[in-house]
PDB file of C-alpha atoms in Angstrom:
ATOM      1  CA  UNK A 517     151.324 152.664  10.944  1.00  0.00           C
ATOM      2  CA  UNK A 518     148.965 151.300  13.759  1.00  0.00           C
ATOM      3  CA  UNK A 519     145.562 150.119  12.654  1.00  0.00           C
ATOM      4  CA  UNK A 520     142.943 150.431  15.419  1.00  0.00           C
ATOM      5  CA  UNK A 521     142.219 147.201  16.686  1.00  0.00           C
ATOM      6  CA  UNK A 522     144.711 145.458  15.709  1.00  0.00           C
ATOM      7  CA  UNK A 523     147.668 145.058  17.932  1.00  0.00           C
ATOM      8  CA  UNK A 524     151.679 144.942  16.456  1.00  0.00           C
ATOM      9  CA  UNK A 525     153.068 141.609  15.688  1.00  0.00           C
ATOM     10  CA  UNK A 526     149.466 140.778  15.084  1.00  0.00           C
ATOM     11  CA  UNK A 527     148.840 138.086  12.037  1.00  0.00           C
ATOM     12  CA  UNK A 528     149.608 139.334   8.482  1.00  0.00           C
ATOM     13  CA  UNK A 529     146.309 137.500   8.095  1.00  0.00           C
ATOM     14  CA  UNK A 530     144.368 139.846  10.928  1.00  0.00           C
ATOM     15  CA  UNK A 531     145.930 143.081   8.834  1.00  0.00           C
ATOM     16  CA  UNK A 532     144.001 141.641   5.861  1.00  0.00           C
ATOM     17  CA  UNK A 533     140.978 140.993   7.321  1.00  0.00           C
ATOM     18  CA  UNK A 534     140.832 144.533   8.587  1.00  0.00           C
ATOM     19  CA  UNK A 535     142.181 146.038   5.536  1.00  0.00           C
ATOM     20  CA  UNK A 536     139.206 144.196   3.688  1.00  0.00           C
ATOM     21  CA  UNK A 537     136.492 145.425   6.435  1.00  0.00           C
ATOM     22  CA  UNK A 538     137.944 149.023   5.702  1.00  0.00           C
ATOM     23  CA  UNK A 539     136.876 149.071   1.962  1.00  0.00           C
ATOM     24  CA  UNK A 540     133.633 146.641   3.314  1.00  0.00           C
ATOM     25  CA  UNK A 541     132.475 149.917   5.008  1.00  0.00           C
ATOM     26  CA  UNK A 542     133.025 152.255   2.017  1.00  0.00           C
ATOM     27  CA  UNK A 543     131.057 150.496   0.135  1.00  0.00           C
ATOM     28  CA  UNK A 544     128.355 150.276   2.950  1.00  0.00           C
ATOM     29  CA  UNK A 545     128.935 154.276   3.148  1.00  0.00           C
ATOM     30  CA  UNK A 546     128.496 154.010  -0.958  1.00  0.00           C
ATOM     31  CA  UNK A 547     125.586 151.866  -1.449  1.00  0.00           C
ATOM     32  CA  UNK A 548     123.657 154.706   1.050  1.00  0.00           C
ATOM     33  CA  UNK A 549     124.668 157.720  -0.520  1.00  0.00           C
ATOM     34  CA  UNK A 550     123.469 155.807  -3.814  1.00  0.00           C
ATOM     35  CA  UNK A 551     119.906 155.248  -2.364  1.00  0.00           C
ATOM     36  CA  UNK A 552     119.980 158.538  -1.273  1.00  0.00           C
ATOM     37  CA  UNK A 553     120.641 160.125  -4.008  1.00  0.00           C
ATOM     38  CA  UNK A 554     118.358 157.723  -6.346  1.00  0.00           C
ATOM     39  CA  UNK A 555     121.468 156.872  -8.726  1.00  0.00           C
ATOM     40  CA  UNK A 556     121.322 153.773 -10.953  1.00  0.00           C
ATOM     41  CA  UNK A 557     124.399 152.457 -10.491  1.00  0.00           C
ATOM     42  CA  UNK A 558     124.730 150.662 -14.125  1.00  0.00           C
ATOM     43  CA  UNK A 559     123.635 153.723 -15.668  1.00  0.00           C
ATOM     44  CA  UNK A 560     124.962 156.778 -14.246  1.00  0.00           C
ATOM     45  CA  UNK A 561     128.373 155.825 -14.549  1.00  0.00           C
ATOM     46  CA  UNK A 562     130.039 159.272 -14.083  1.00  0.00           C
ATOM     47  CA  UNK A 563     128.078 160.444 -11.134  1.00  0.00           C
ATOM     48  CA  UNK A 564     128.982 157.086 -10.098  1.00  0.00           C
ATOM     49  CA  UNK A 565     132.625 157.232  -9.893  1.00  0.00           C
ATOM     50  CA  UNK A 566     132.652 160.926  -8.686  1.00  0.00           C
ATOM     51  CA  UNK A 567     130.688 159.989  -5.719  1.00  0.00           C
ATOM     52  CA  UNK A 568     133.187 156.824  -5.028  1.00  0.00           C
ATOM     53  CA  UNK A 569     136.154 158.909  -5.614  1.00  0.00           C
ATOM     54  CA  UNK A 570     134.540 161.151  -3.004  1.00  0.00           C
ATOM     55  CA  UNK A 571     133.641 158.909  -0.162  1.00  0.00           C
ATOM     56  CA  UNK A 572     137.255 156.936  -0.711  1.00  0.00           C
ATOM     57  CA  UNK A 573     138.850 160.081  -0.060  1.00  0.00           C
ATOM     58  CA  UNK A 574     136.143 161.306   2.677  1.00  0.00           C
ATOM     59  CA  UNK A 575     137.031 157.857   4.820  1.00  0.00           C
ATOM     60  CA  UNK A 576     140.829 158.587   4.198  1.00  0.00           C
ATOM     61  CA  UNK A 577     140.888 161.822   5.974  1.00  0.00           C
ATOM     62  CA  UNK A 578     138.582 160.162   8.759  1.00  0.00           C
ATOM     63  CA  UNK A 579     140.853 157.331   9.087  1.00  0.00           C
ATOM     64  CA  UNK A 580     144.094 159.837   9.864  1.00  0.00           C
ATOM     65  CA  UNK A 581     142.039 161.164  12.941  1.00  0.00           C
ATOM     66  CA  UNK A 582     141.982 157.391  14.553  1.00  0.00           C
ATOM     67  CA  UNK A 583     139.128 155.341  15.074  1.00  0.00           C
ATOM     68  CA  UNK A 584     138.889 153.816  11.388  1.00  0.00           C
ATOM     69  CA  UNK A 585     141.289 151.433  10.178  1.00  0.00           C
ATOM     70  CA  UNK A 586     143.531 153.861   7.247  1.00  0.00           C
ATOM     71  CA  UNK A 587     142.867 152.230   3.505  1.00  0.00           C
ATOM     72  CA  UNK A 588     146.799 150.877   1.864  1.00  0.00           C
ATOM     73  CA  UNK A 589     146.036 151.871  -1.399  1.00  0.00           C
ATOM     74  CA  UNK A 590     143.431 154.797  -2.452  1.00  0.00           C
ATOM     75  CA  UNK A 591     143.151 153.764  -6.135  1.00  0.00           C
ATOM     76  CA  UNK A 592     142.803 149.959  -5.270  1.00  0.00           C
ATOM     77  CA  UNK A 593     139.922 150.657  -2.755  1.00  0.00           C
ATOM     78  CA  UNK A 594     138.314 153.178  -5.111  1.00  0.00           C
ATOM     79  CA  UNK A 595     138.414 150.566  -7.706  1.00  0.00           C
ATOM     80  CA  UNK A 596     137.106 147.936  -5.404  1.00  0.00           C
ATOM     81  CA  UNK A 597     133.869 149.555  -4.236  1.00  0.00           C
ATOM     82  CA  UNK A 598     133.075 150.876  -7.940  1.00  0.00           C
ATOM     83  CA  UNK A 599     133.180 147.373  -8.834  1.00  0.00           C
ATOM     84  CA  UNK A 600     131.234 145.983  -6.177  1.00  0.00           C
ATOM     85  CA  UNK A 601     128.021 148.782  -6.819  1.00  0.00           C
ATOM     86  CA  UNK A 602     128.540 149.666 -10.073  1.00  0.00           C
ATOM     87  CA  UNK A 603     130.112 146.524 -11.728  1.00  0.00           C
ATOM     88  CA  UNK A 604     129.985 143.073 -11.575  1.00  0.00           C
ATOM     89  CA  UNK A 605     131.800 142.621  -8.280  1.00  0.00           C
ATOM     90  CA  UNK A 606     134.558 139.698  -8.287  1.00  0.00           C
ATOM     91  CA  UNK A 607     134.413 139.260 -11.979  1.00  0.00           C
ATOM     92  CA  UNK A 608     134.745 142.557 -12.998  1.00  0.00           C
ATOM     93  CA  UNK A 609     139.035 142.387 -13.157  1.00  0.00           C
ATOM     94  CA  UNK A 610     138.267 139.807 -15.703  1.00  0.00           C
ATOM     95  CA  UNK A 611     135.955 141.401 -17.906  1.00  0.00           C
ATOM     96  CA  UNK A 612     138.065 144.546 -17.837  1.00  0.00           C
ATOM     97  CA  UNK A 613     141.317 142.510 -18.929  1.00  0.00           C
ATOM     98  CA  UNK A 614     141.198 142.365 -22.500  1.00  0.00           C
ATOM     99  CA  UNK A 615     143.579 139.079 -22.995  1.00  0.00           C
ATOM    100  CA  UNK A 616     140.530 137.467 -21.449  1.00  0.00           C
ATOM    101  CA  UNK A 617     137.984 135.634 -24.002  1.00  0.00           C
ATOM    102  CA  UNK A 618     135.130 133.692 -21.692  1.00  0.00           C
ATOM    103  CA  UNK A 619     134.914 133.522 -18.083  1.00  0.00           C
ATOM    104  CA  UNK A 620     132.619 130.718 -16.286  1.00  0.00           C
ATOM    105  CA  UNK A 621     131.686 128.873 -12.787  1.00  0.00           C
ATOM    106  CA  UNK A 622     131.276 125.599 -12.650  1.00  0.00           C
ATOM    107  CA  UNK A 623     130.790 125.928  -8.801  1.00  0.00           C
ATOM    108  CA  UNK A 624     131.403 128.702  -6.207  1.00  0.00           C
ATOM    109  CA  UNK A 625     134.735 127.970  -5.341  1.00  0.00           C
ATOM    110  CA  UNK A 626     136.148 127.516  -9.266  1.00  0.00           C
ATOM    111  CA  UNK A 627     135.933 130.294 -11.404  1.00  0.00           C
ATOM    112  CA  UNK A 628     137.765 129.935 -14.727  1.00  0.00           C
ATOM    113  CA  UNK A 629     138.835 132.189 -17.122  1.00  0.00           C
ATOM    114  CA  UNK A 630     140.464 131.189 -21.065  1.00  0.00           C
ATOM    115  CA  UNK A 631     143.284 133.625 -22.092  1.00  0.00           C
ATOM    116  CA  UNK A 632     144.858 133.074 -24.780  1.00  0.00           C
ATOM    117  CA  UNK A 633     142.624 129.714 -26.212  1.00  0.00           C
ATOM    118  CA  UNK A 634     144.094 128.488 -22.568  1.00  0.00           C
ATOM    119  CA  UNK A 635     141.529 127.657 -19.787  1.00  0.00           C
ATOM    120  CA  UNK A 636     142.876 129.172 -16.043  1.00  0.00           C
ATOM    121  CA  UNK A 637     141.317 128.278 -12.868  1.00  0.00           C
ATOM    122  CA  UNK A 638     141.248 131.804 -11.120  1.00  0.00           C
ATOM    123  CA  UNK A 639     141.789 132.389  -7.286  1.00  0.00           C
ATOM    124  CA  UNK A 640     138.883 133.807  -6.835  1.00  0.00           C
ATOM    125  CA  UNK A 641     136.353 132.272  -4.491  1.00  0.00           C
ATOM    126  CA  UNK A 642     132.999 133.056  -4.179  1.00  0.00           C
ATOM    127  CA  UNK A 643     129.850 132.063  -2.185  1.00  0.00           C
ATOM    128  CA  UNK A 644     126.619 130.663  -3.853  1.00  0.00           C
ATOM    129  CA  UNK A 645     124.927 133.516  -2.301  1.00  0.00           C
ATOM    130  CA  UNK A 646     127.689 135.949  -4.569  1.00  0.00           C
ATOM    131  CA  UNK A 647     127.304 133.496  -7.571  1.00  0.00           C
ATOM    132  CA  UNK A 648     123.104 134.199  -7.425  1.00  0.00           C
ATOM    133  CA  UNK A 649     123.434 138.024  -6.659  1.00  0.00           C
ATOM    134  CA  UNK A 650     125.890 138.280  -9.608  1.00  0.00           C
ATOM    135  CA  UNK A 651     123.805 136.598 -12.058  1.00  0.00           C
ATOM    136  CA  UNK A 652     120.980 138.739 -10.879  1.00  0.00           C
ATOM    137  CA  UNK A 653     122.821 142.018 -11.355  1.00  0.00           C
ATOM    138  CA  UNK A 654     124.000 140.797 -14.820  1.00  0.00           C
ATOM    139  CA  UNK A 655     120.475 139.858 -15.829  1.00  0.00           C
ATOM    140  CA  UNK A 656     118.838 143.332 -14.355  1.00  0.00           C
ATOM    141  CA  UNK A 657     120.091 145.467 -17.506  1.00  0.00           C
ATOM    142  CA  UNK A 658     118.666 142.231 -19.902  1.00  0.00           C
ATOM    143  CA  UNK A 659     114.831 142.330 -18.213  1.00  0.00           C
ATOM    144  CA  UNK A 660     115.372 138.581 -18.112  1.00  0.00           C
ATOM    145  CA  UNK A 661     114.905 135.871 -15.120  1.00  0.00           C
ATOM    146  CA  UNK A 662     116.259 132.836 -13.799  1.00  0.00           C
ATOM    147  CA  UNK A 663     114.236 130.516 -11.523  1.00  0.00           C
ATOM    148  CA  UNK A 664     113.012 126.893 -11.290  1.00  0.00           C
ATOM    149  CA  UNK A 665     109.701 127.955 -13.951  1.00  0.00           C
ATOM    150  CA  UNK A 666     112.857 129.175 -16.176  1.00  0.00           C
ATOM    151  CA  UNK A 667     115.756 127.305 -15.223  1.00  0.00           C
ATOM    152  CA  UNK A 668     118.450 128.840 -18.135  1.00  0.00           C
ATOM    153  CA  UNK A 669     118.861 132.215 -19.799  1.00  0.00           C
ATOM    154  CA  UNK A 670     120.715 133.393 -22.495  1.00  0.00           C
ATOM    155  CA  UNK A 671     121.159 137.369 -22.194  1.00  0.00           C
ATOM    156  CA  UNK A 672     123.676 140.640 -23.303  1.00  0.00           C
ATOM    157  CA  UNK A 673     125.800 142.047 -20.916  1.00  0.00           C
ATOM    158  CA  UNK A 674     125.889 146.043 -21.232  1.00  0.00           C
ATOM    159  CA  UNK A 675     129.382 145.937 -23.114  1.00  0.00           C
ATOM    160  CA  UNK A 676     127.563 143.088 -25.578  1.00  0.00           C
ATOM    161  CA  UNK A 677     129.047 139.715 -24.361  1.00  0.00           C
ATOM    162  CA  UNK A 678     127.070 136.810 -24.180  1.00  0.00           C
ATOM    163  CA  UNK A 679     125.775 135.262 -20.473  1.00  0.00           C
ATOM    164  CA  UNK A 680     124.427 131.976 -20.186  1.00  0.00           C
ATOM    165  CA  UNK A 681     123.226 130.582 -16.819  1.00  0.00           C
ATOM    166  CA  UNK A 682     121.913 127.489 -16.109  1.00  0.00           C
ATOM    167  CA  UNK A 683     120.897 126.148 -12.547  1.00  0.00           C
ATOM    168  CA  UNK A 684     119.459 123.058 -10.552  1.00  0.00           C
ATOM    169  CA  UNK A 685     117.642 120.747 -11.043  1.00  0.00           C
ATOM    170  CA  UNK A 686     119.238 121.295 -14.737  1.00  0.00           C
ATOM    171  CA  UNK A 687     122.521 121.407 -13.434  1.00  0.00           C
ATOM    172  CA  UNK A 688     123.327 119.318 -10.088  1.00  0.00           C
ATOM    173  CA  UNK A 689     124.020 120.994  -7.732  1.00  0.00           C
ATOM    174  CA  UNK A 690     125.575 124.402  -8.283  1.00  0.00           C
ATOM    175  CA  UNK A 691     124.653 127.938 -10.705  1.00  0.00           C
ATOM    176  CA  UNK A 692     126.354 127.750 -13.278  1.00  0.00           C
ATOM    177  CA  UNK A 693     127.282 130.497 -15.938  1.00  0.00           C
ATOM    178  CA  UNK A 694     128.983 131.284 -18.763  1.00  0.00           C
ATOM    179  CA  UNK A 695     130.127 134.911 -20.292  1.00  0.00           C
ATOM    180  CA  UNK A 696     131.667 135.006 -23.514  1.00  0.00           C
ATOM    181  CA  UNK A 697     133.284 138.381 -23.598  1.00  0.00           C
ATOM    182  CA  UNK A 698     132.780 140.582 -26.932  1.00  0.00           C
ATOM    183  CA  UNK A 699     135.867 141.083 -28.938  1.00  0.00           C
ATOM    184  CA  UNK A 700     136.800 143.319 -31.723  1.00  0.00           C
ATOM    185  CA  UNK A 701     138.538 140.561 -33.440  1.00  0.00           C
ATOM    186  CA  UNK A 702     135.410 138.307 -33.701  1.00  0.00           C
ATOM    187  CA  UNK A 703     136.203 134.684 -34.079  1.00  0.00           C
ATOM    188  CA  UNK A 704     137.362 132.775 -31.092  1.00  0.00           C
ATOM    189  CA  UNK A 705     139.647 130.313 -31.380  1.00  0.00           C
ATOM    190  CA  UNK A 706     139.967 128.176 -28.368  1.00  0.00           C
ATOM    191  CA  UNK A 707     143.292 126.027 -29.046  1.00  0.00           C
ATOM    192  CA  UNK A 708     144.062 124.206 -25.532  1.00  0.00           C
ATOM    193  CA  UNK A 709     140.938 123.977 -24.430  1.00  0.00           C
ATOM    194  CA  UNK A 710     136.939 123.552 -24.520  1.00  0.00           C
ATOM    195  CA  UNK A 711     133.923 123.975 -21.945  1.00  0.00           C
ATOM    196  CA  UNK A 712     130.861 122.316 -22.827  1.00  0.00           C
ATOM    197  CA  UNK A 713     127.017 122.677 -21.449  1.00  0.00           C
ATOM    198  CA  UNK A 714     126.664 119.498 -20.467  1.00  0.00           C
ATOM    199  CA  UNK A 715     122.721 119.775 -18.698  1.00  0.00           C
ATOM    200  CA  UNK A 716     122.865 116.000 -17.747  1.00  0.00           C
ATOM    201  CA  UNK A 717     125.600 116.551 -15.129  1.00  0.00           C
ATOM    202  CA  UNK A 718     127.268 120.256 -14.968  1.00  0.00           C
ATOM    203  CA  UNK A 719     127.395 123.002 -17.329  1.00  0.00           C
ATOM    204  CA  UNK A 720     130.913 124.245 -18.906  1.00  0.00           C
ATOM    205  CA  UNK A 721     133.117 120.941 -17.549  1.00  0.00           C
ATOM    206  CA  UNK A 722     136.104 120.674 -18.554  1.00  0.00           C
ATOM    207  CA  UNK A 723     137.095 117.346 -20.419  1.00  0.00           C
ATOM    208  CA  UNK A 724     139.464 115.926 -23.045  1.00  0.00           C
ATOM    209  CA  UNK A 725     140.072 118.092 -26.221  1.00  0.00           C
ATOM    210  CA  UNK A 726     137.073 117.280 -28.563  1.00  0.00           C
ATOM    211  CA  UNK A 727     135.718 119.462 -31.810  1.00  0.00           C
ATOM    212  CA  UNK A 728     131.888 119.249 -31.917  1.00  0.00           C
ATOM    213  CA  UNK A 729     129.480 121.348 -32.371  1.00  0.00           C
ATOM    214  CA  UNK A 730     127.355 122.019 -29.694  1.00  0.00           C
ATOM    215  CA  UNK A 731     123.803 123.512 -30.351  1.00  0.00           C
ATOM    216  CA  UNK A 732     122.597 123.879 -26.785  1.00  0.00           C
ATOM    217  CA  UNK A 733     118.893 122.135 -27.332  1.00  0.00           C
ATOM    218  CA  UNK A 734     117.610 121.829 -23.800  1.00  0.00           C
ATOM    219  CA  UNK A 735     119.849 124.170 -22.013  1.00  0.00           C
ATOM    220  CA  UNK A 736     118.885 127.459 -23.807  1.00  0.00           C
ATOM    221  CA  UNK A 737     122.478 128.086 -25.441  1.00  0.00           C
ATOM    222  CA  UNK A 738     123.238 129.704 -28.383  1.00  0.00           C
ATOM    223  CA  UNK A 739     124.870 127.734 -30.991  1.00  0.00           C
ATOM    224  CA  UNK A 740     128.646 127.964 -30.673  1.00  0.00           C
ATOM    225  CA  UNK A 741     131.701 125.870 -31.963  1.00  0.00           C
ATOM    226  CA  UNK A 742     134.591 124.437 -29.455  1.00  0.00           C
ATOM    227  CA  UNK A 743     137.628 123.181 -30.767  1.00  0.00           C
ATOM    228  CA  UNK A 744     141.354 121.781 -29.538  1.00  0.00           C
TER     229      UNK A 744
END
């Protein structure tokens, strides 16, 4: 199939980018009809999906008349742009994969997640712009704030995990934050493993295998235990 714009032999790279401005724009189309229509994203979760079902497919038939690069997979894009309005954008894969316990930032460019009691730096790469807009939509739902007068939070996500965020001057340089996903089974056991909210330096390093019990005075944490 030719995608408008881009010419054949063209960089597998190029086909990305466009690929990635084609779901960009249904979720442009998306976030209107959601003003529009005076939807809360985080709330009306049905309507929600209906309407980005709709406008996925709506683009898709636009896209076979030329003009509009065509969408490679319907579900994946539908999925995408949900995400992106309604959920928690980049992070959202990890707090719908239920092998994942805790997922944290220690800096835009390293997300981790710990599967398993075993810590994984993620591919995923964000911007400190994303990183602030993220904690912002995760705090909306809590009525809580994070700024230099309140420099950590400790909130509940919707689906009852646990957020921490802590940011400069507490932190050096970088927003950090922590979720600790609610599970069914309880107690966590973290086995290869530990993050720590370190407030002198950066929050949730990783370091050598320790068991301490880390009560969070200063940073606004919630008691918690780490161990190897």
């Amino acid at each position: 199939m030719q995608v408008p714009g881009v010419s054949q032999g063209s960089d597998p790279a190029t086909w990305g980018e466009v690929l990635v401005d084609a779901v960009r724009t249904v979720e442009s189309e998306v976030r209107e009809l959601v003003r529009r229509s005076r939807l809360d994203p985080t709330r009306d979760l049905q309507e929600m999906r209906q309407l980005v079902h709709d406008a996925v497919a709506d683009y898709d038939e636009r896209s076979l008349h030329g003009g509009l690069p065509a969408l490679s997979d319907l579900g994946e894009a539908t999925k995408s742009v949900l995400d992106a309005v309604a959920g928690f954008g980049p992070l959202q894969q990890y707090l719908d994969d239920p092998a994942i316990e805790e997922i944290w930032i220690n800096a835009p460019s390293k997300v981790f997640v710990a599967r398993g009691g075993t810590a994984e730096l993620t591919n995923t790469i964000l911007t400190a712009d994303e990183v602030r807009d993220l904690v912002e939509r995760m705090l909306k739902s809590s009525g809580r704030r994070v700024d230099l007068s309140s420099p950590f939070v400790d909130a509940t996500l919707p689906d009852g995990s646990r957020l921490h965020v802590v940011i400069p001057d507490i932190t050096g340089t970088h927003w950090n934050l922590n979720i600790r996903k609610f599970l069914s089974t309880g107690y966590r056991h973290f086995s290869n493993s530990w993050r720590r909210w370190d407030c002198s330096r950066s929050v949730m390093g990783d370091g050598a295998p320790s068991q301490r019990l880390f009560d969070g005075l200063g940073c606004g944490c919630s008691p918690f235990r780490m161990t190897h």
